[in-house]
Amino acid sequence: MFITYVTVTILAALFTGSAAVFYLMGHDYPKAQMKMKRLPLSWGPMLGGLLAAGSLGLVAGFAVPLLGLLAAIGLELYFIGAFIAHLRVGSRKLVGWAVFFVTESAALAVHLGYHGLS
């Protein structure tokens, strides 16, 4: 179980961390996504910061399990919000969202499987 926990958590942290970098550097793809969802472009750094905090929290969870649990829950909430933003504008392009959401859900599941609710 430990190998699964480490592998899935690192994968989730890498996915989320890479998305954070794209948001924080002002890449065109996140800007296009925010425009499509009718979100202010000024939210880009905040959204990138939330993703970065979640990514770092997942990794910090190896040392402090509660921090990893809170990061995983926070990222789940983030991606639920992203899903709502897609639906709000009628977007059905959810493949990218699904990849992130399933990865973060798996990270939460393996965390709970390995540590429980601690």
Tab-separated table of N, CA and C in Angstrom, residues 1 6 8 14 24 26 35-36 40 47 49 58 61 69 75 80 92 102 112:
chain	number	residue	atom	x	y	z
A	1	MET	N	0.832	-1.200	0.000
A	1	MET	CA	0.000	0.000	0.000
A	1	MET	C	0.872	1.258	0.000
A	6	VAL	N	2.638	6.493	-2.269
A	6	VAL	CA	3.694	7.404	-2.705
A	6	VAL	C	3.561	7.721	-4.192
A	8	VAL	N	0.915	7.514	-6.321
A	8	VAL	CA	-0.270	8.311	-6.676
A	8	VAL	C	-0.141	9.733	-6.142
A	14	LEU	N	2.624	16.311	-9.062
A	14	LEU	CA	3.237	16.759	-10.310
A	14	LEU	C	2.204	17.361	-11.255
A	24	LEU	N	0.652	30.510	-12.967
A	24	LEU	CA	1.479	31.565	-12.389
A	24	LEU	C	2.347	32.274	-13.417
A	26	GLY	N	1.366	32.835	-16.442
A	26	GLY	CA	0.484	33.538	-17.360
A	26	GLY	C	0.407	32.905	-18.742
A	35	LYS	N	-11.187	32.595	-19.757
A	35	LYS	CA	-12.085	33.368	-20.637
A	35	LYS	C	-13.313	32.535	-20.995
A	36	MET	N	-13.088	31.255	-21.314
A	36	MET	CA	-14.197	30.384	-21.680
A	36	MET	C	-15.184	30.234	-20.524
A	40	PRO	N	-12.585	36.303	-14.337
A	40	PRO	CA	-11.641	37.405	-14.542
A	40	PRO	C	-10.205	36.874	-14.659
A	47	LEU	N	-5.599	31.395	-8.533
A	47	LEU	CA	-5.870	29.999	-8.843
A	47	LEU	C	-4.572	29.201	-8.907
A	49	GLY	N	-1.853	29.945	-7.295
A	49	GLY	CA	-1.374	29.835	-5.910
A	49	GLY	C	-2.086	28.731	-5.149
A	58	LEU	N	0.338	18.188	-0.648
A	58	LEU	CA	0.360	16.739	-0.878
A	58	LEU	C	1.727	16.162	-0.543
A	61	GLY	N	2.508	16.145	3.063
A	61	GLY	CA	1.750	15.095	3.742
A	61	GLY	C	2.547	13.844	4.035
A	69	LEU	N	-3.776	15.322	4.011
A	69	LEU	CA	-5.222	15.112	3.959
A	69	LEU	C	-5.942	16.412	3.637
A	75	LEU	N	-7.895	20.337	-2.772
A	75	LEU	CA	-7.824	20.167	-4.224
A	75	LEU	C	-9.105	19.565	-4.782
A	80	ILE	N	-13.993	20.555	-7.897
A	80	ILE	CA	-15.458	20.601	-7.916
A	80	ILE	C	-15.899	22.000	-8.357
A	92	ARG	N	-18.943	21.384	-22.233
A	92	ARG	CA	-18.947	19.932	-22.057
A	92	ARG	C	-17.558	19.347	-22.319
A	102	VAL	N	-9.901	12.931	-11.184
A	102	VAL	CA	-9.685	11.512	-10.870
A	102	VAL	C	-8.332	11.322	-10.191
A	112	LEU	N	-6.268	8.188	2.537
A	112	LEU	CA	-7.181	7.642	3.548
A	112	LEU	C	-6.932	6.157	3.767
